[in-house]
PDB file of N, CA, C and O in Angstrom:
ATOM      1  N   MET A   1      21.918  21.022 118.722  1.00 48.00           N
ATOM      2  CA  MET A   1      20.655  21.373 118.087  1.00 48.00           C
ATOM      3  C   MET A   1      20.477  20.633 116.765  1.00 48.00           C
ATOM      4  O   MET A   1      19.384  20.429 116.327  1.00 48.00           O
ATOM      5  N   LEU A   2      21.561  20.235 116.148  1.00 57.00           N
ATOM      6  CA  LEU A   2      21.483  19.589 114.852  1.00 57.00           C
ATOM      7  C   LEU A   2      20.620  18.337 114.886  1.00 57.00           C
ATOM      8  O   LEU A   2      19.916  18.042 113.932  1.00 57.00           O
ATOM      9  N   ALA A   3      20.641  17.612 115.984  1.00 67.00           N
ATOM     10  CA  ALA A   3      19.885  16.366 116.077  1.00 67.00           C
ATOM     11  C   ALA A   3      18.387  16.606 115.954  1.00 67.00           C
ATOM     12  O   ALA A   3      17.665  15.749 115.459  1.00 67.00           O
ATOM     13  N   CYS A   4      17.894  17.746 116.391  1.00 76.00           N
ATOM     14  CA  CYS A   4      16.450  17.987 116.312  1.00 76.00           C
ATOM     15  C   CYS A   4      15.981  18.021 114.867  1.00 76.00           C
ATOM     16  O   CYS A   4      14.854  17.668 114.572  1.00 76.00           O
ATOM     17  N   TYR A   5      16.863  18.427 113.956  1.00 83.00           N
ATOM     18  CA  TYR A   5      16.474  18.446 112.559  1.00 83.00           C
ATOM     19  C   TYR A   5      16.297  17.027 112.034  1.00 83.00           C
ATOM     20  O   TYR A   5      15.394  16.752 111.255  1.00 83.00           O
ATOM     21  N   LYS A   6      17.159  16.131 112.503  1.00 86.00           N
ATOM     22  CA  LYS A   6      17.021  14.719 112.136  1.00 86.00           C
ATOM     23  C   LYS A   6      15.701  14.169 112.683  1.00 86.00           C
ATOM     24  O   LYS A   6      14.999  13.427 112.015  1.00 86.00           O
ATOM     25  N   ARG A   7      15.372  14.566 113.895  1.00 91.00           N
ATOM     26  CA  ARG A   7      14.134  14.099 114.509  1.00 91.00           C
ATOM     27  C   ARG A   7      12.920  14.598 113.725  1.00 91.00           C
ATOM     28  O   ARG A   7      11.941  13.869 113.569  1.00 91.00           O
ATOM     29  N   LEU A   8      12.978  15.812 113.220  1.00 94.00           N
ATOM     30  CA  LEU A   8      11.871  16.330 112.399  1.00 94.00           C
ATOM     31  C   LEU A   8      11.638  15.440 111.185  1.00 94.00           C
ATOM     32  O   LEU A   8      10.497  15.112 110.860  1.00 94.00           O
ATOM     33  N   ARG A   9      12.711  15.075 110.535  1.00 94.00           N
ATOM     34  CA  ARG A   9      12.576  14.214 109.358  1.00 94.00           C
ATOM     35  C   ARG A   9      12.008  12.851 109.752  1.00 94.00           C
ATOM     36  O   ARG A   9      11.124  12.313 109.075  1.00 94.00           O
ATOM     37  N   GLU A  10      12.517  12.291 110.841  1.00 94.00           N
ATOM     38  CA  GLU A  10      12.026  10.989 111.294  1.00 94.00           C
ATOM     39  C   GLU A  10      10.543  11.043 111.624  1.00 94.00           C
ATOM     40  O   GLU A  10       9.789  10.138 111.262  1.00 94.00           O
ATOM     41  N   LEU A  11      10.106  12.091 112.301  1.00 96.00           N
ATOM     42  CA  LEU A  11       8.686  12.235 112.627  1.00 96.00           C
ATOM     43  C   LEU A  11       7.851  12.322 111.361  1.00 96.00           C
ATOM     44  O   LEU A  11       6.802  11.678 111.244  1.00 96.00           O
ATOM     45  N   ARG A  12       8.309  13.124 110.417  1.00 97.00           N
ATOM     46  CA  ARG A  12       7.565  13.281 109.155  1.00 97.00           C
ATOM     47  C   ARG A  12       7.449  11.949 108.432  1.00 97.00           C
ATOM     48  O   ARG A  12       6.354  11.557 107.991  1.00 97.00           O
ATOM     49  N   GLU A  13       8.558  11.233 108.334  1.00 97.00           N
ATOM     50  CA  GLU A  13       8.548   9.949 107.640  1.00 97.00           C
ATOM     51  C   GLU A  13       7.715   8.908 108.394  1.00 97.00           C
ATOM     52  O   GLU A  13       7.015   8.111 107.767  1.00 97.00           O
ATOM     53  N   ASP A  14       7.770   8.920 109.718  1.00 96.00           N
ATOM     54  CA  ASP A  14       6.965   7.990 110.515  1.00 96.00           C
ATOM     55  C   ASP A  14       5.468   8.218 110.313  1.00 96.00           C
ATOM     56  O   ASP A  14       4.672   7.292 110.486  1.00 96.00           O
ATOM     57  N   HIS A  15       5.106   9.444 109.964  1.00 97.00           N
ATOM     58  CA  HIS A  15       3.694   9.774 109.731  1.00 97.00           C
ATOM     59  C   HIS A  15       3.332   9.728 108.247  1.00 97.00           C
ATOM     60  O   HIS A  15       2.257  10.155 107.845  1.00 97.00           O
ATOM     61  N   ASP A  16       4.256   9.198 107.442  1.00 97.00           N
ATOM     62  CA  ASP A  16       4.043   9.045 105.991  1.00 97.00           C
ATOM     63  C   ASP A  16       3.622  10.353 105.331  1.00 97.00           C
ATOM     64  O   ASP A  16       2.692  10.379 104.516  1.00 97.00           O
ATOM     65  N   LEU A  17       4.328  11.422 105.680  1.00 98.00           N
ATOM     66  CA  LEU A  17       4.053  12.729 105.102  1.00 98.00           C
ATOM     67  C   LEU A  17       5.237  13.178 104.259  1.00 98.00           C
ATOM     68  O   LEU A  17       6.380  12.825 104.542  1.00 98.00           O
ATOM     69  N   THR A  18       4.943  13.961 103.241  1.00 98.00           N
ATOM     70  CA  THR A  18       5.999  14.565 102.439  1.00 98.00           C
ATOM     71  C   THR A  18       6.314  15.945 103.006  1.00 98.00           C
ATOM     72  O   THR A  18       5.528  16.507 103.784  1.00 98.00           O
ATOM     73  N   GLN A  19       7.443  16.487 102.588  1.00 97.00           N
ATOM     74  CA  GLN A  19       7.771  17.849 103.004  1.00 97.00           C
ATOM     75  C   GLN A  19       6.697  18.821 102.517  1.00 97.00           C
ATOM     76  O   GLN A  19       6.343  19.751 103.232  1.00 97.00           O
ATOM     77  N   ALA A  20       6.183  18.595 101.330  1.00 98.00           N
ATOM     78  CA  ALA A  20       5.144  19.470 100.782  1.00 98.00           C
ATOM     79  C   ALA A  20       3.877  19.420 101.639  1.00 98.00           C
ATOM     80  O   ALA A  20       3.237  20.456 101.866  1.00 98.00           O
ATOM     81  N   GLN A  21       3.507  18.242 102.123  1.00 98.00           N
ATOM     82  CA  GLN A  21       2.310  18.130 102.956  1.00 98.00           C
ATOM     83  C   GLN A  21       2.493  18.843 104.291  1.00 98.00           C
ATOM     84  O   GLN A  21       1.581  19.522 104.762  1.00 98.00           O
ATOM     85  N   VAL A  22       3.656  18.700 104.893  1.00 98.00           N
ATOM     86  CA  VAL A  22       3.917  19.384 106.162  1.00 98.00           C
ATOM     87  C   VAL A  22       3.940  20.888 105.940  1.00 98.00           C
ATOM     88  O   VAL A  22       3.349  21.646 106.712  1.00 98.00           O
ATOM     89  N   ALA A  23       4.596  21.315 104.878  1.00 98.00           N
ATOM     90  CA  ALA A  23       4.651  22.741 104.558  1.00 98.00           C
ATOM     91  C   ALA A  23       3.246  23.304 104.367  1.00 98.00           C
ATOM     92  O   ALA A  23       2.931  24.396 104.867  1.00 98.00           O
ATOM     93  N   GLN A  24       2.389  22.575 103.670  1.00 97.00           N
ATOM     94  CA  GLN A  24       1.015  23.030 103.456  1.00 97.00           C
ATOM     95  C   GLN A  24       0.291  23.155 104.795  1.00 97.00           C
ATOM     96  O   GLN A  24      -0.417  24.131 105.033  1.00 97.00           O
ATOM     97  N   HIS A  25       0.471  22.191 105.676  1.00 96.00           N
ATOM     98  CA  HIS A  25      -0.146  22.246 107.000  1.00 96.00           C
ATOM     99  C   HIS A  25       0.319  23.483 107.768  1.00 96.00           C
ATOM    100  O   HIS A  25      -0.462  24.086 108.512  1.00 96.00           O
ATOM    101  N   LEU A  26       1.570  23.850 107.578  1.00 97.00           N
ATOM    102  CA  LEU A  26       2.138  24.999 108.285  1.00 97.00           C
ATOM    103  C   LEU A  26       1.871  26.324 107.570  1.00 97.00           C
ATOM    104  O   LEU A  26       2.213  27.379 108.090  1.00 97.00           O
ATOM    105  N   GLY A  27       1.296  26.254 106.374  1.00 96.00           N
ATOM    106  CA  GLY A  27       0.987  27.471 105.628  1.00 96.00           C
ATOM    107  C   GLY A  27       2.204  28.121 104.998  1.00 96.00           C
ATOM    108  O   GLY A  27       2.309  29.345 104.943  1.00 96.00           O
ATOM    109  N   MET A  28       3.126  27.281 104.535  1.00 97.00           N
ATOM    110  CA  MET A  28       4.336  27.806 103.897  1.00 97.00           C
ATOM    111  C   MET A  28       4.641  26.962 102.670  1.00 97.00           C
ATOM    112  O   MET A  28       4.020  25.928 102.436  1.00 97.00           O
ATOM    113  N   LYS A  29       5.616  27.397 101.914  1.00 97.00           N
ATOM    114  CA  LYS A  29       6.040  26.642 100.738  1.00 97.00           C
ATOM    115  C   LYS A  29       7.059  25.584 101.145  1.00 97.00           C
ATOM    116  O   LYS A  29       7.752  25.723 102.152  1.00 97.00           O
ATOM    117  N   GLN A  30       7.140  24.529 100.351  1.00 97.00           N
ATOM    118  CA  GLN A  30       8.018  23.394 100.649  1.00 97.00           C
ATOM    119  C   GLN A  30       9.478  23.802 100.825  1.00 97.00           C
ATOM    120  O   GLN A  30      10.134  23.318 101.753  1.00 97.00           O
ATOM    121  N   PRO A  31      10.034  24.693  99.985  1.00 97.00           N
ATOM    122  CA  PRO A  31      11.441  25.055 100.187  1.00 97.00           C
ATOM    123  C   PRO A  31      11.724  25.681 101.561  1.00 97.00           C
ATOM    124  O   PRO A  31      12.796  25.465 102.131  1.00 97.00           O
ATOM    125  N   GLN A  32      10.765  26.413 102.093  1.00 96.00           N
ATOM    126  CA  GLN A  32      10.946  27.002 103.419  1.00 96.00           C
ATOM    127  C   GLN A  32      10.993  25.903 104.475  1.00 96.00           C
ATOM    128  O   GLN A  32      11.862  25.897 105.348  1.00 96.00           O
ATOM    129  N   TYR A  33      10.065  24.953 104.399  1.00 96.00           N
ATOM    130  CA  TYR A  33      10.087  23.847 105.356  1.00 96.00           C
ATOM    131  C   TYR A  33      11.378  23.036 105.206  1.00 96.00           C
ATOM    132  O   TYR A  33      11.976  22.625 106.196  1.00 96.00           O
ATOM    133  N   PHE A  34      11.804  22.803 103.981  1.00 95.00           N
ATOM    134  CA  PHE A  34      13.047  22.076 103.716  1.00 95.00           C
ATOM    135  C   PHE A  34      14.205  22.694 104.493  1.00 95.00           C
ATOM    136  O   PHE A  34      15.022  21.983 105.081  1.00 95.00           O
ATOM    137  N   ARG A  35      14.279  24.011 104.522  1.00 94.00           N
ATOM    138  CA  ARG A  35      15.369  24.697 105.233  1.00 94.00           C
ATOM    139  C   ARG A  35      15.317  24.422 106.733  1.00 94.00           C
ATOM    140  O   ARG A  35      16.361  24.299 107.375  1.00 94.00           O
ATOM    141  N   TYR A  36      14.123  24.321 107.294  1.00 92.00           N
ATOM    142  CA  TYR A  36      13.999  23.978 108.719  1.00 92.00           C
ATOM    143  C   TYR A  36      14.462  22.551 108.968  1.00 92.00           C
ATOM    144  O   TYR A  36      15.216  22.276 109.890  1.00 92.00           O
ATOM    145  N   GLU A  37      14.002  21.645 108.117  1.00 92.00           N
ATOM    146  CA  GLU A  37      14.313  20.230 108.320  1.00 92.00           C
ATOM    147  C   GLU A  37      15.797  19.934 108.097  1.00 92.00           C
ATOM    148  O   GLU A  37      16.347  19.024 108.707  1.00 92.00           O
ATOM    149  N   GLN A  38      16.453  20.694 107.250  1.00 91.00           N
ATOM    150  CA  GLN A  38      17.879  20.490 106.984  1.00 91.00           C
ATOM    151  C   GLN A  38      18.781  21.255 107.949  1.00 91.00           C
ATOM    152  O   GLN A  38      19.992  21.082 107.929  1.00 91.00           O
ATOM    153  N   GLY A  39      18.187  22.101 108.780  1.00 88.00           N
ATOM    154  CA  GLY A  39      18.979  22.853 109.739  1.00 88.00           C
ATOM    155  C   GLY A  39      19.584  24.120 109.173  1.00 88.00           C
ATOM    156  O   GLY A  39      20.445  24.724 109.798  1.00 88.00           O
ATOM    157  N   TYR A  40      19.123  24.535 108.000  1.00 91.00           N
ATOM    158  CA  TYR A  40      19.636  25.761 107.401  1.00 91.00           C
ATOM    159  C   TYR A  40      19.063  27.007 108.075  1.00 91.00           C
ATOM    160  O   TYR A  40      19.648  28.074 107.984  1.00 91.00           O
ATOM    161  N   ARG A  41      17.898  26.849 108.703  1.00 90.00           N
ATOM    162  CA  ARG A  41      17.256  27.958 109.401  1.00 90.00           C
ATOM    163  C   ARG A  41      16.747  27.464 110.739  1.00 90.00           C
ATOM    164  O   ARG A  41      16.302  26.332 110.862  1.00 90.00           O
ATOM    165  N   ASP A  42      16.793  28.343 111.724  1.00 89.00           N
ATOM    166  CA  ASP A  42      16.217  28.017 113.029  1.00 89.00           C
ATOM    167  C   ASP A  42      14.701  27.964 112.917  1.00 89.00           C
ATOM    168  O   ASP A  42      14.101  28.724 112.148  1.00 89.00           O
ATOM    169  N   ILE A  43      14.099  27.085 113.688  1.00 92.00           N
ATOM    170  CA  ILE A  43      12.649  26.913 113.656  1.00 92.00           C
ATOM    171  C   ILE A  43      12.016  27.901 114.635  1.00 92.00           C
ATOM    172  O   ILE A  43      12.308  27.843 115.833  1.00 92.00           O
ATOM    173  N   PRO A  44      11.150  28.788 114.135  1.00 94.00           N
ATOM    174  CA  PRO A  44      10.479  29.715 115.049  1.00 94.00           C
ATOM    175  C   PRO A  44       9.591  28.958 116.043  1.00 94.00           C
ATOM    176  O   PRO A  44       9.087  27.864 115.749  1.00 94.00           O
ATOM    177  N   THR A  45       9.413  29.529 117.209  1.00 95.00           N
ATOM    178  CA  THR A  45       8.652  28.877 118.274  1.00 95.00           C
ATOM    179  C   THR A  45       7.251  28.497 117.823  1.00 95.00           C
ATOM    180  O   THR A  45       6.789  27.386 118.105  1.00 95.00           O
ATOM    181  N   ASP A  46       6.559  29.375 117.114  1.00 96.00           N
ATOM    182  CA  ASP A  46       5.191  29.063 116.695  1.00 96.00           C
ATOM    183  C   ASP A  46       5.151  27.873 115.740  1.00 96.00           C
ATOM    184  O   ASP A  46       4.246  27.039 115.805  1.00 96.00           O
ATOM    185  N   ILE A  47       6.152  27.754 114.883  1.00 96.00           N
ATOM    186  CA  ILE A  47       6.223  26.617 113.962  1.00 96.00           C
ATOM    187  C   ILE A  47       6.546  25.342 114.739  1.00 96.00           C
ATOM    188  O   ILE A  47       5.970  24.282 114.487  1.00 96.00           O
ATOM    189  N   LEU A  48       7.436  25.441 115.695  1.00 95.00           N
ATOM    190  CA  LEU A  48       7.787  24.295 116.529  1.00 95.00           C
ATOM    191  C   LEU A  48       6.551  23.758 117.258  1.00 95.00           C
ATOM    192  O   LEU A  48       6.319  22.543 117.294  1.00 95.00           O
ATOM    193  N   ILE A  49       5.757  24.636 117.789  1.00 97.00           N
ATOM    194  CA  ILE A  49       4.529  24.228 118.493  1.00 97.00           C
ATOM    195  C   ILE A  49       3.558  23.568 117.530  1.00 97.00           C
ATOM    196  O   ILE A  49       2.959  22.529 117.839  1.00 97.00           O
ATOM    197  N   ARG A  50       3.415  24.128 116.339  1.00 97.00           N
ATOM    198  CA  ARG A  50       2.499  23.538 115.357  1.00 97.00           C
ATOM    199  C   ARG A  50       2.980  22.167 114.900  1.00 97.00           C
ATOM    200  O   ARG A  50       2.176  21.260 114.655  1.00 97.00           O
ATOM    201  N   LEU A  51       4.285  21.991 114.787  1.00 97.00           N
ATOM    202  CA  LEU A  51       4.830  20.680 114.432  1.00 97.00           C
ATOM    203  C   LEU A  51       4.567  19.667 115.542  1.00 97.00           C
ATOM    204  O   LEU A  51       4.189  18.523 115.265  1.00 97.00           O
ATOM    205  N   ALA A  52       4.738  20.075 116.780  1.00 97.00           N
ATOM    206  CA  ALA A  52       4.451  19.183 117.906  1.00 97.00           C
ATOM    207  C   ALA A  52       2.984  18.780 117.895  1.00 97.00           C
ATOM    208  O   ALA A  52       2.650  17.610 118.123  1.00 97.00           O
ATOM    209  N   ASP A  53       2.105  19.722 117.612  1.00 97.00           N
ATOM    210  CA  ASP A  53       0.677  19.407 117.529  1.00 97.00           C
ATOM    211  C   ASP A  53       0.390  18.452 116.374  1.00 97.00           C
ATOM    212  O   ASP A  53      -0.378  17.498 116.525  1.00 97.00           O
ATOM    213  N   LEU A  54       1.000  18.688 115.244  1.00 97.00           N
ATOM    214  CA  LEU A  54       0.800  17.833 114.071  1.00 97.00           C
ATOM    215  C   LEU A  54       1.184  16.392 114.371  1.00 97.00           C
ATOM    216  O   LEU A  54       0.480  15.457 114.000  1.00 97.00           O
ATOM    217  N   TYR A  55       2.307  16.208 115.056  1.00 97.00           N
ATOM    218  CA  TYR A  55       2.817  14.875 115.334  1.00 97.00           C
ATOM    219  C   TYR A  55       2.366  14.322 116.681  1.00 97.00           C
ATOM    220  O   TYR A  55       2.806  13.243 117.086  1.00 97.00           O
ATOM    221  N   HIS A  56       1.501  15.051 117.374  1.00 96.00           N
ATOM    222  CA  HIS A  56       0.973  14.623 118.676  1.00 96.00           C
ATOM    223  C   HIS A  56       2.113  14.280 119.633  1.00 96.00           C
ATOM    224  O   HIS A  56       2.147  13.193 120.229  1.00 96.00           O
ATOM    225  N   THR A  57       3.054  15.188 119.736  1.00 96.00           N
ATOM    226  CA  THR A  57       4.195  15.011 120.620  1.00 96.00           C
ATOM    227  C   THR A  57       4.475  16.340 121.314  1.00 96.00           C
ATOM    228  O   THR A  57       3.676  17.259 121.243  1.00 96.00           O
ATOM    229  N   THR A  58       5.609  16.432 121.977  1.00 96.00           N
ATOM    230  CA  THR A  58       5.965  17.662 122.684  1.00 96.00           C
ATOM    231  C   THR A  58       7.110  18.372 121.971  1.00 96.00           C
ATOM    232  O   THR A  58       7.874  17.749 121.217  1.00 96.00           O
ATOM    233  N   THR A  59       7.210  19.649 122.243  1.00 94.00           N
ATOM    234  CA  THR A  59       8.347  20.393 121.693  1.00 94.00           C
ATOM    235  C   THR A  59       9.654  19.862 122.291  1.00 94.00           C
ATOM    236  O   THR A  59      10.674  19.838 121.606  1.00 94.00           O
ATOM    237  N   ASP A  60       9.606  19.422 123.533  1.00 94.00           N
ATOM    238  CA  ASP A  60      10.808  18.847 124.151  1.00 94.00           C
ATOM    239  C   ASP A  60      11.287  17.610 123.385  1.00 94.00           C
ATOM    240  O   ASP A  60      12.493  17.390 123.248  1.00 94.00           O
ATOM    241  N   TYR A  61      10.356  16.806 122.893  1.00 94.00           N
ATOM    242  CA  TYR A  61      10.746  15.626 122.122  1.00 94.00           C
ATOM    243  C   TYR A  61      11.403  16.056 120.806  1.00 94.00           C
ATOM    244  O   TYR A  61      12.449  15.527 120.426  1.00 94.00           O
ATOM    245  N   ILE A  62      10.824  17.016 120.126  1.00 93.00           N
ATOM    246  CA  ILE A  62      11.393  17.492 118.869  1.00 93.00           C
ATOM    247  C   ILE A  62      12.784  18.066 119.098  1.00 93.00           C
ATOM    248  O   ILE A  62      13.699  17.838 118.320  1.00 93.00           O
ATOM    249  N   LEU A  63      12.943  18.801 120.202  1.00 90.00           N
ATOM    250  CA  LEU A  63      14.226  19.441 120.508  1.00 90.00           C
ATOM    251  C   LEU A  63      15.221  18.487 121.170  1.00 90.00           C
ATOM    252  O   LEU A  63      16.313  18.891 121.541  1.00 90.00           O
ATOM    253  N   GLU A  64      14.816  17.235 121.330  1.00 89.00           N
ATOM    254  CA  GLU A  64      15.622  16.188 121.940  1.00 89.00           C
ATOM    255  C   GLU A  64      16.010  16.496 123.383  1.00 89.00           C
ATOM    256  O   GLU A  64      17.089  16.129 123.845  1.00 89.00           O
ATOM    257  N   ARG A  65      15.083  17.127 124.075  1.00 90.00           N
ATOM    258  CA  ARG A  65      15.280  17.326 125.514  1.00 90.00           C
ATOM    259  C   ARG A  65      14.775  16.117 126.278  1.00 90.00           C
ATOM    260  O   ARG A  65      15.034  15.976 127.468  1.00 90.00           O
ATOM    261  N   THR A  66      14.007  15.274 125.580  1.00 88.00           N
ATOM    262  CA  THR A  66      13.507  14.031 126.144  1.00 88.00           C
ATOM    263  C   THR A  66      13.381  13.008 125.029  1.00 88.00           C
ATOM    264  O   THR A  66      13.291  13.388 123.854  1.00 88.00           O
ATOM    265  N   ASP A  67      13.369  11.751 125.391  1.00 85.00           N
ATOM    266  CA  ASP A  67      13.155  10.705 124.406  1.00 85.00           C
ATOM    267  C   ASP A  67      11.740  10.134 124.478  1.00 85.00           C
ATOM    268  O   ASP A  67      11.414   9.171 123.805  1.00 85.00           O
ATOM    269  N   LYS A  68      10.902  10.767 125.296  1.00 81.00           N
ATOM    270  CA  LYS A  68       9.510  10.334 125.415  1.00 81.00           C
ATOM    271  C   LYS A  68       8.646  11.162 124.482  1.00 81.00           C
ATOM    272  O   LYS A  68       8.495  12.365 124.663  1.00 81.00           O
ATOM    273  N   PRO A  69       8.085  10.507 123.458  1.00 77.00           N
ATOM    274  CA  PRO A  69       7.242  11.249 122.510  1.00 77.00           C
ATOM    275  C   PRO A  69       5.980  11.722 123.177  1.00 77.00           C
ATOM    276  O   PRO A  69       5.357  12.614 122.962  1.00 77.00           O
TER     277      PRO A  69
END
């Protein structure tokens, strides 16, 4: 599961977004998002879906169940 956190960071950076911008999109504060991206906290399903929508990809891609974005 640790690899999915790396993928979150890569997706964010590929979209030229800061942690603060992603956190704002998700309706949370930056430190909370930071914990998800660093793997300190599990990502709730609703947040995972919103991240997939933000990056126009699938939850399977974020979770590294596939390499097809």
